[in-house]
């Protein structure tokens, strides 16, 4: 039996994205954003309200990082989503995260988050609040890579967000092979 639910954008999984920027004084900031996705091979799209300090920063610097939060970082990842840098300018200090500067763009890398996309701002539309970034480098901790140098989700364990229950869930179990399993029906 099936049931109709109220209209809501049930798109799963929603990755927990940590968007990092520097302000005009070189102070690092980060926020939690769950509404983001791939929009081209080397581009990401994230819905970000213009009221965020992070958005004000990336509009000035034209650069930002996007890190995927993992199981080990649920508490600080949630913290940067519930505390605003508009009220708490040094909120990253409370996370305990180690911050380094990207070698490719003017944005911070959060060393504790194992996968970081370093992005140049392509566009930001204040009406739709859609931010598009071009990925110029991917920075990964070797602990999440397989023997071929590719990201291994069973080692990474990124988290996703459930917009219905407000829960965080872990990803990681491989259950099939794309471009292969479907061939059994051919």
PDB file of N, CA and C in Angstrom, residues 13 68 70-71 115 143-146 150-159 170-174:
ATOM      1  N   UNK A  13      20.095  11.007  -0.712  1.00  0.00           N
ATOM      2  CA  UNK A  13      20.492  11.660   0.536  1.00  0.00           C
ATOM      3  C   UNK A  13      20.871  13.115   0.288  1.00  0.00           C
ATOM      4  N   UNK A  68      32.583  17.720   2.956  1.00  0.00           N
ATOM      5  CA  UNK A  68      31.523  16.803   3.344  1.00  0.00           C
ATOM      6  C   UNK A  68      31.782  16.400   4.792  1.00  0.00           C
ATOM      7  N   UNK A  70      31.534  14.131   8.115  1.00  0.00           N
ATOM      8  CA  UNK A  70      31.560  12.690   8.317  1.00  0.00           C
ATOM      9  C   UNK A  70      31.098  12.354   9.731  1.00  0.00           C
ATOM     10  N   UNK A  71      30.984  11.066  10.020  1.00  0.00           N
ATOM     11  CA  UNK A  71      30.479  10.592  11.300  1.00  0.00           C
ATOM     12  C   UNK A  71      31.282  11.170  12.465  1.00  0.00           C
ATOM     13  N   UNK A 115      37.242  15.293   3.088  1.00  0.00           N
ATOM     14  CA  UNK A 115      37.104  15.590   1.658  1.00  0.00           C
ATOM     15  C   UNK A 115      36.663  17.034   1.491  1.00  0.00           C
ATOM     16  N   UNK A 143      43.420   8.792   4.359  1.00  0.00           N
ATOM     17  CA  UNK A 143      42.722   7.761   5.126  1.00  0.00           C
ATOM     18  C   UNK A 143      41.406   7.328   4.487  1.00  0.00           C
ATOM     19  N   UNK A 144      40.850   8.124   3.580  1.00  0.00           N
ATOM     20  CA  UNK A 144      39.575   7.758   2.944  1.00  0.00           C
ATOM     21  C   UNK A 144      39.756   7.266   1.513  1.00  0.00           C
ATOM     22  N   UNK A 145      40.996   7.095   1.085  1.00  0.00           N
ATOM     23  CA  UNK A 145      41.262   6.665  -0.293  1.00  0.00           C
ATOM     24  C   UNK A 145      41.532   5.171  -0.361  1.00  0.00           C
ATOM     25  N   UNK A 146      41.156   4.566  -1.492  1.00  0.00           N
ATOM     26  CA  UNK A 146      41.480   3.156  -1.715  1.00  0.00           C
ATOM     27  C   UNK A 146      42.870   3.041  -2.327  1.00  0.00           C
ATOM     28  N   UNK A 150      41.192   6.540  -5.090  1.00  0.00           N
ATOM     29  CA  UNK A 150      39.810   6.996  -5.213  1.00  0.00           C
ATOM     30  C   UNK A 150      39.141   6.997  -3.834  1.00  0.00           C
ATOM     31  N   UNK A 151      38.143   7.885  -3.664  1.00  0.00           N
ATOM     32  CA  UNK A 151      37.434   7.963  -2.400  1.00  0.00           C
ATOM     33  C   UNK A 151      36.702   6.643  -2.141  1.00  0.00           C
ATOM     34  N   UNK A 152      36.883   6.090  -0.952  1.00  0.00           N
ATOM     35  CA  UNK A 152      36.239   4.855  -0.521  1.00  0.00           C
ATOM     36  C   UNK A 152      35.218   5.231   0.549  1.00  0.00           C
ATOM     37  N   UNK A 153      33.936   5.171   0.198  1.00  0.00           N
ATOM     38  CA  UNK A 153      32.885   5.589   1.125  1.00  0.00           C
ATOM     39  C   UNK A 153      32.836   4.743   2.389  1.00  0.00           C
ATOM     40  N   UNK A 154      33.313   3.492   2.333  1.00  0.00           N
ATOM     41  CA  UNK A 154      33.320   2.666   3.537  1.00  0.00           C
ATOM     42  C   UNK A 154      34.361   3.149   4.537  1.00  0.00           C
ATOM     43  N   UNK A 155      35.377   3.853   4.050  1.00  0.00           N
ATOM     44  CA  UNK A 155      36.387   4.449   4.931  1.00  0.00           C
ATOM     45  C   UNK A 155      35.986   5.865   5.331  1.00  0.00           C
ATOM     46  N   UNK A 156      35.363   6.585   4.429  1.00  0.00           N
ATOM     47  CA  UNK A 156      34.999   7.987   4.611  1.00  0.00           C
ATOM     48  C   UNK A 156      33.841   8.143   5.599  1.00  0.00           C
ATOM     49  N   UNK A 157      32.757   7.427   5.375  1.00  0.00           N
ATOM     50  CA  UNK A 157      31.542   7.506   6.174  1.00  0.00           C
ATOM     51  C   UNK A 157      30.950   8.920   6.251  1.00  0.00           C
ATOM     52  N   UNK A 158      30.645   9.524   5.087  1.00  0.00           N
ATOM     53  CA  UNK A 158      30.002  10.838   5.099  1.00  0.00           C
ATOM     54  C   UNK A 158      28.609  10.728   5.696  1.00  0.00           C
ATOM     55  N   UNK A 159      28.119  11.842   6.189  1.00  0.00           N
ATOM     56  CA  UNK A 159      26.770  11.855   6.746  1.00  0.00           C
ATOM     57  C   UNK A 159      25.826  12.603   5.810  1.00  0.00           C
ATOM     58  N   UNK A 170      24.509   8.009   8.514  1.00  0.00           N
ATOM     59  CA  UNK A 170      25.794   7.637   7.937  1.00  0.00           C
ATOM     60  C   UNK A 170      25.602   6.896   6.620  1.00  0.00           C
ATOM     61  N   UNK A 171      26.491   7.168   5.683  1.00  0.00           N
ATOM     62  CA  UNK A 171      26.527   6.432   4.416  1.00  0.00           C
ATOM     63  C   UNK A 171      27.782   5.579   4.407  1.00  0.00           C
ATOM     64  N   UNK A 172      27.825   4.588   3.565  1.00  0.00           N
ATOM     65  CA  UNK A 172      29.069   3.857   3.459  1.00  0.00           C
ATOM     66  C   UNK A 172      28.998   2.443   2.941  1.00  0.00           C
ATOM     67  N   UNK A 173      27.876   1.764   3.070  1.00  0.00           N
ATOM     68  CA  UNK A 173      27.809   0.377   2.622  1.00  0.00           C
ATOM     69  C   UNK A 173      27.593   0.341   1.111  1.00  0.00           C
ATOM     70  N   UNK A 174      28.443  -0.382   0.414  1.00  0.00           N
ATOM     71  CA  UNK A 174      28.267  -0.543  -1.029  1.00  0.00           C
ATOM     72  C   UNK A 174      27.253  -1.653  -1.274  1.00  0.00           C
TER      73      UNK A 174
END
